[in-house]
PDB file of C-alpha atoms in Angstrom:
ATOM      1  CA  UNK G 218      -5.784  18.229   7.100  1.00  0.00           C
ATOM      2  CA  UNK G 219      -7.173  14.589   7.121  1.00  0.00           C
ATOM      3  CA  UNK G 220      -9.757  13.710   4.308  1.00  0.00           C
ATOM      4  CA  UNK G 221     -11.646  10.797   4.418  1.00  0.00           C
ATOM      5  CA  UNK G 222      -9.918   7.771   1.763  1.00  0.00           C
ATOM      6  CA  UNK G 223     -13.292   7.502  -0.300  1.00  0.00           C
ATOM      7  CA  UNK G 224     -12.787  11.017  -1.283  1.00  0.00           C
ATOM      8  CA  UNK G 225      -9.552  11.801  -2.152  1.00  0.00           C
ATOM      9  CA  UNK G 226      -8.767  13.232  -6.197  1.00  0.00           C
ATOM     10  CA  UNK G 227      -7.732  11.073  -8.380  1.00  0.00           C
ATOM     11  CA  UNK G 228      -4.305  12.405  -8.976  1.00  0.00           C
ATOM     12  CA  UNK G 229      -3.753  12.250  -5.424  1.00  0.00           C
ATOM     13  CA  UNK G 230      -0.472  10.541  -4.996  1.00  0.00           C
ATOM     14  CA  UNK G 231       0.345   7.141  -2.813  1.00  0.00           C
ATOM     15  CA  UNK G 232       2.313   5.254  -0.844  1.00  0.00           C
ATOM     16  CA  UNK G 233       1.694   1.794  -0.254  1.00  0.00           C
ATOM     17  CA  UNK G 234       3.344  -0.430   2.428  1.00  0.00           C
ATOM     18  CA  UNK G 235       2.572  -4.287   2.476  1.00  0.00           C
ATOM     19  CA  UNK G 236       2.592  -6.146   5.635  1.00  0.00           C
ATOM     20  CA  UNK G 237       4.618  -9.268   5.790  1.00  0.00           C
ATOM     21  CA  UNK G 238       1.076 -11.089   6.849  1.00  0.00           C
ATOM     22  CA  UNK G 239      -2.336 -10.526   7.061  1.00  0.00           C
ATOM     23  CA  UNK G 240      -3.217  -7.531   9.657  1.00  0.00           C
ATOM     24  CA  UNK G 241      -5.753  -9.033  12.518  1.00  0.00           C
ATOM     25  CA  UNK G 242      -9.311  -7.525  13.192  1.00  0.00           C
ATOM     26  CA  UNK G 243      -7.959  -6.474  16.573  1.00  0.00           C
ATOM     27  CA  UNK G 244      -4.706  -4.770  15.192  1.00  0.00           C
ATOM     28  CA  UNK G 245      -6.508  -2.823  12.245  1.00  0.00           C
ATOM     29  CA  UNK G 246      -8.734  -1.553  15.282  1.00  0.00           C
ATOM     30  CA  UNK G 247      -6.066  -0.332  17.721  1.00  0.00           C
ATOM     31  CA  UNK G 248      -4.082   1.174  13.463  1.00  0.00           C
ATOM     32  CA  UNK G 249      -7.184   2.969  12.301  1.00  0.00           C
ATOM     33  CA  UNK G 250      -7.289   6.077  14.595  1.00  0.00           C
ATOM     34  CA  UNK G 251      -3.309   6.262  14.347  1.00  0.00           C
ATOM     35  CA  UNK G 252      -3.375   6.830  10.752  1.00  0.00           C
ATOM     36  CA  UNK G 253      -6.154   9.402  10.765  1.00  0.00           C
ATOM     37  CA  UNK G 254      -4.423  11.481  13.418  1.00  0.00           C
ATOM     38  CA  UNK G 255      -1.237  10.522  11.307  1.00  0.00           C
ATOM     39  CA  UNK G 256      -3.076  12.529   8.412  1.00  0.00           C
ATOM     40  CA  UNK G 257      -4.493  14.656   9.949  1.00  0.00           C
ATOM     41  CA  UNK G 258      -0.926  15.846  11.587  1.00  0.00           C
ATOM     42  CA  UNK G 259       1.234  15.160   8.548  1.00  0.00           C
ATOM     43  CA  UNK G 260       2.739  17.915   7.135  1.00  0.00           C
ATOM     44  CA  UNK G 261       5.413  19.493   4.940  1.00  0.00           C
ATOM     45  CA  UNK G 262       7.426  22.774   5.810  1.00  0.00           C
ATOM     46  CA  UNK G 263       4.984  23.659   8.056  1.00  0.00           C
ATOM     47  CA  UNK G 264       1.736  23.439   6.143  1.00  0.00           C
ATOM     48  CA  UNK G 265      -0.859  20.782   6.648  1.00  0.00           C
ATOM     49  CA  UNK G 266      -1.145  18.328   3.654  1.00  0.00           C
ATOM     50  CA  UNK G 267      -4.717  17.095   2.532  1.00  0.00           C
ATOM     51  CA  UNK G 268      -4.212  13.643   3.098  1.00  0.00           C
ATOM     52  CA  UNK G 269      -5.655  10.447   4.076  1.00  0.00           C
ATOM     53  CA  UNK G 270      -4.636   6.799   4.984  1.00  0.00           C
ATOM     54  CA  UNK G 271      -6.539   3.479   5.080  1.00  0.00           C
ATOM     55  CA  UNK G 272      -5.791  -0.424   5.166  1.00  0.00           C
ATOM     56  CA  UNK G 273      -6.681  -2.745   2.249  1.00  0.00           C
ATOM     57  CA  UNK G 274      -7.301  -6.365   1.806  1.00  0.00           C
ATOM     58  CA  UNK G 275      -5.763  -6.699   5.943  1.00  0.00           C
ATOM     59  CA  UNK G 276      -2.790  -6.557   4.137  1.00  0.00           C
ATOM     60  CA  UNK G 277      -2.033  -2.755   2.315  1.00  0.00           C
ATOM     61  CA  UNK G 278      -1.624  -0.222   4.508  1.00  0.00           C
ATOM     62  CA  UNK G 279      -1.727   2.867   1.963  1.00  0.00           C
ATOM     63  CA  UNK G 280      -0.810   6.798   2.863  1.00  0.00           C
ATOM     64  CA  UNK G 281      -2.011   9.041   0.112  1.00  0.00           C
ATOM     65  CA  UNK G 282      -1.880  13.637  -0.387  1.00  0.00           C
ATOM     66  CA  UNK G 283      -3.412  15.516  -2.816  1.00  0.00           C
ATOM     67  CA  UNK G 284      -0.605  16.742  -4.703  1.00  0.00           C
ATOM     68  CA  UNK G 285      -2.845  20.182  -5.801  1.00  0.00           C
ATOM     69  CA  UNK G 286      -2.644  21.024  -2.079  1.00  0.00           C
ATOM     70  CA  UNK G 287       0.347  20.976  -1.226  1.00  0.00           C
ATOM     71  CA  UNK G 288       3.034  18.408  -2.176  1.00  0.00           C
ATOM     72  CA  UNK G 289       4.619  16.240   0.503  1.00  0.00           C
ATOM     73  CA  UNK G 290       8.606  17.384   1.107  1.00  0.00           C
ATOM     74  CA  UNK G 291      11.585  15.311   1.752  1.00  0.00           C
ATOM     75  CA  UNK G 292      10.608  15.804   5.548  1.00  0.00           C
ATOM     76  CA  UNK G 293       7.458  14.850   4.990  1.00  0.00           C
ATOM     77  CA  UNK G 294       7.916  11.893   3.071  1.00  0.00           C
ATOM     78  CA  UNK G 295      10.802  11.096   6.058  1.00  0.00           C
ATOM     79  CA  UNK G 296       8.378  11.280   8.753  1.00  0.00           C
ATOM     80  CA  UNK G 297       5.829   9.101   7.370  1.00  0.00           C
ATOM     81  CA  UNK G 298       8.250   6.250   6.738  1.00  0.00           C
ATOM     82  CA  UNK G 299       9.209   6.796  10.583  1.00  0.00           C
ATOM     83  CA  UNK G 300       5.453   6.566  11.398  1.00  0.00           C
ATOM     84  CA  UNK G 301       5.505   2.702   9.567  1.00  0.00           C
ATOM     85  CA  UNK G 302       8.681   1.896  10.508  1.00  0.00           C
ATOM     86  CA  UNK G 303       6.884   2.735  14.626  1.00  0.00           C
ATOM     87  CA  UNK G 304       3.930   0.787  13.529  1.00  0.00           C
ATOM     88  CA  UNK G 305       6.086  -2.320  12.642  1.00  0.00           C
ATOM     89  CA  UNK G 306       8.013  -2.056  15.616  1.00  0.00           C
ATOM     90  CA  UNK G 307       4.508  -1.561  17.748  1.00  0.00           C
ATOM     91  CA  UNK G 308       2.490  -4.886  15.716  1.00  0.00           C
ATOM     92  CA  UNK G 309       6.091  -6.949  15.185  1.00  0.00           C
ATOM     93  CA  UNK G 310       5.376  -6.832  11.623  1.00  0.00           C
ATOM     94  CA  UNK G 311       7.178  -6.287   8.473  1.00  0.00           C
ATOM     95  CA  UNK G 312       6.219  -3.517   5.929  1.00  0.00           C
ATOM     96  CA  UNK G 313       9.494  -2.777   3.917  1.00  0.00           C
ATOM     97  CA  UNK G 314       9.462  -6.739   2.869  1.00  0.00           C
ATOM     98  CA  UNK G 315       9.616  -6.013  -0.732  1.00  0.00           C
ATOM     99  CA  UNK G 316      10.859  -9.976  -1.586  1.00  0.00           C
ATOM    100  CA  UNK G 317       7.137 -11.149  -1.273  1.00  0.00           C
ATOM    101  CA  UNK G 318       4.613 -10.492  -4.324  1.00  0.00           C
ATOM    102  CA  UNK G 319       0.871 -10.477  -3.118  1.00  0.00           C
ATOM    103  CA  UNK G 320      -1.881 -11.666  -5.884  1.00  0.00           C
ATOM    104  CA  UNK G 321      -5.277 -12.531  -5.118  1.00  0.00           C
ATOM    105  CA  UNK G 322      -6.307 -15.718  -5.201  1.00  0.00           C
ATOM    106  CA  UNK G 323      -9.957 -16.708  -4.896  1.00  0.00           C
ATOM    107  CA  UNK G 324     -10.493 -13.822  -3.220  1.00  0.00           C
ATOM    108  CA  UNK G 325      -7.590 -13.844  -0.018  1.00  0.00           C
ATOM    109  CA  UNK G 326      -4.507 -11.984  -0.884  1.00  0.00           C
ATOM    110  CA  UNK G 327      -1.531 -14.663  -1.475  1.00  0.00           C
ATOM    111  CA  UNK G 328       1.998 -14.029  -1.371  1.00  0.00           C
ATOM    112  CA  UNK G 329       4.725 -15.270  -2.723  1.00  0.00           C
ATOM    113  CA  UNK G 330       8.256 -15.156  -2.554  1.00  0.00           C
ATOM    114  CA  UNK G 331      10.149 -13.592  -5.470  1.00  0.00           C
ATOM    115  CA  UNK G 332      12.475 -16.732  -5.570  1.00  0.00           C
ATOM    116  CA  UNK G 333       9.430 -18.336  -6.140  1.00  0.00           C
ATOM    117  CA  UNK G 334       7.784 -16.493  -8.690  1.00  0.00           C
ATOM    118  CA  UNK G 335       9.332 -18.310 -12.337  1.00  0.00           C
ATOM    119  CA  UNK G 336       8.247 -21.294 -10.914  1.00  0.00           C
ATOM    120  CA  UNK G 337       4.799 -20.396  -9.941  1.00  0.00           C
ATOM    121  CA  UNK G 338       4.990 -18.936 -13.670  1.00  0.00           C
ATOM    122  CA  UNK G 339       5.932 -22.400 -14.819  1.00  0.00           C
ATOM    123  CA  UNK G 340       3.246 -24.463 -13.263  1.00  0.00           C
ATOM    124  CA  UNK G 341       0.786 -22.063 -14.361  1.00  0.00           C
ATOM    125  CA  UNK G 342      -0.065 -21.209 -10.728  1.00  0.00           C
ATOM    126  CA  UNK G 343       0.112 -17.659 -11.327  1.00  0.00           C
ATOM    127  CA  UNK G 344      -0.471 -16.243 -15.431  1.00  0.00           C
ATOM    128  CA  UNK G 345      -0.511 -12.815 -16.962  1.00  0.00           C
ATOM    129  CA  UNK G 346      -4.141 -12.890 -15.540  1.00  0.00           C
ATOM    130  CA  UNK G 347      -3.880 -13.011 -11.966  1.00  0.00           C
ATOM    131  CA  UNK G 348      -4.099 -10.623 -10.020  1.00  0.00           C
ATOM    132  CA  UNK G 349      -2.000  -8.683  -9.054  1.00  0.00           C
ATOM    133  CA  UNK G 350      -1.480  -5.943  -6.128  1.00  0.00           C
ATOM    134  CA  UNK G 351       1.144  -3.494  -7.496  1.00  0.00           C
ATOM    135  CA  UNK G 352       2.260  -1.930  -4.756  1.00  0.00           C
ATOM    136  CA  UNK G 353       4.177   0.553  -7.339  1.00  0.00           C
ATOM    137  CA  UNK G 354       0.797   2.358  -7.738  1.00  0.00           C
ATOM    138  CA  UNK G 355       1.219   6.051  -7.353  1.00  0.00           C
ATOM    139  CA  UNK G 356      -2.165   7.526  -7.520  1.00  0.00           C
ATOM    140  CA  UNK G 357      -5.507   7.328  -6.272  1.00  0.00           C
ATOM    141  CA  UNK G 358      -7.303   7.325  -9.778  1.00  0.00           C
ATOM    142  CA  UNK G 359      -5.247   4.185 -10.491  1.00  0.00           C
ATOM    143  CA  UNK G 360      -5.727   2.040  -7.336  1.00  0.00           C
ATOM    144  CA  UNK G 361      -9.660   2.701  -7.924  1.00  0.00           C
ATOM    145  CA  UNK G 362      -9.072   1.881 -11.653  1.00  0.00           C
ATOM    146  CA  UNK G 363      -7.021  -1.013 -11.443  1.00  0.00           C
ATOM    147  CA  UNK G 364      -6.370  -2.412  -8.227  1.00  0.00           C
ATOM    148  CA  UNK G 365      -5.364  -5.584  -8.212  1.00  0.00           C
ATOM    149  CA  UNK G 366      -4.350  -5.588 -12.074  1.00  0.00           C
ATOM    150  CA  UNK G 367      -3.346  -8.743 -13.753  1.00  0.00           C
ATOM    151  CA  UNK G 368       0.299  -9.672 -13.792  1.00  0.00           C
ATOM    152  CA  UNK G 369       0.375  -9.380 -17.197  1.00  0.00           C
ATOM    153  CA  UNK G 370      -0.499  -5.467 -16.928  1.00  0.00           C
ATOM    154  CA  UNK G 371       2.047  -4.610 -14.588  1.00  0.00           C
ATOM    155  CA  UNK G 372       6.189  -4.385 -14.269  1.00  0.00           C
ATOM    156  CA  UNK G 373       5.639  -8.399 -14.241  1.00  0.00           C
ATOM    157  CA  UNK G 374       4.505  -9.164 -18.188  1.00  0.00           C
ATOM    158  CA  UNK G 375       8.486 -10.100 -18.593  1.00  0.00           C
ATOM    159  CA  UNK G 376       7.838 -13.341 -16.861  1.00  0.00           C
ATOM    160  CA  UNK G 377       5.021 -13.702 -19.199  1.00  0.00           C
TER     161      UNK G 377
END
């Protein structure tokens, strides 16, 4: 059963994929009615999850289930990484890429390489203040909460 993103619980639990580059007006278009039938059809064992999906930032393209419901199964969880892994291999885009780091930057979505990332440290270019977008996020509550988080909040303060 699809719900609309805006109204999920908090405690509603998430998945979120990052594309390798910035998602075009004209792809988000042709995604948007794929992931609400995607929700609307997901399921586990048989029994319709409450769940929603949505892209962020042209970037974030985030699945999410209220847990209360019904909680999403192995199978479940299996088809919806088939679902992405067709919707890379429909755009020609990467969202399993988890080498690149996104932060915002003056309000676009940067990335940056995790090679990179102790030298961006090092020139200051990114500090326990920028933002961040943690893609290790789990919840609904959270990502309205604290979404982009600074660095310095996240699995990241060791560079700090």
């Amino acid at each position: 059963m699809y719900i609309p993103f805006d109204e999920l619980p908090p405690h509603a639990r998430l998945w979120i994929y990052q594309a390798s580059r910035p998602l075009t007006e004209a792809e988000q278009t042709e995604i948007k009615p794929l992931l609400q039938r995607f929700a609307t059809e997901w399921s586990s064992h048989g029994k319709g999850l409450q769940a929603s999906a949505s892209l962020l930032h042209d970037r974030f393209l985030v699945l999410a289930n209220n847990e209360a419901e019904t909680s999403a199964s192995g199978c479940s969880i299996d088809a919806s990484v088939r679902f992405v892994r067709e919707l890379e291999e429909q755009l020609g885009i990467s969202f399993f890429d988890r080498s690149q780091l996104a932060f915002l930057n003056k309000g676009e979505v940067e990335t940056v390489a995790m090679g990179e990332l102790k030298n961006k440290v090092a020139t200051g270019d990114i500090n326990e203040n920028t933002l961040y977008f943690d893609t290790l996020v789990n919840n609904y509550g959270e990502l309205q909460q604290a979404w982009p988080k600074p660095a310095g909040s996240s699995w990241l303060s060791r560079y700090f």
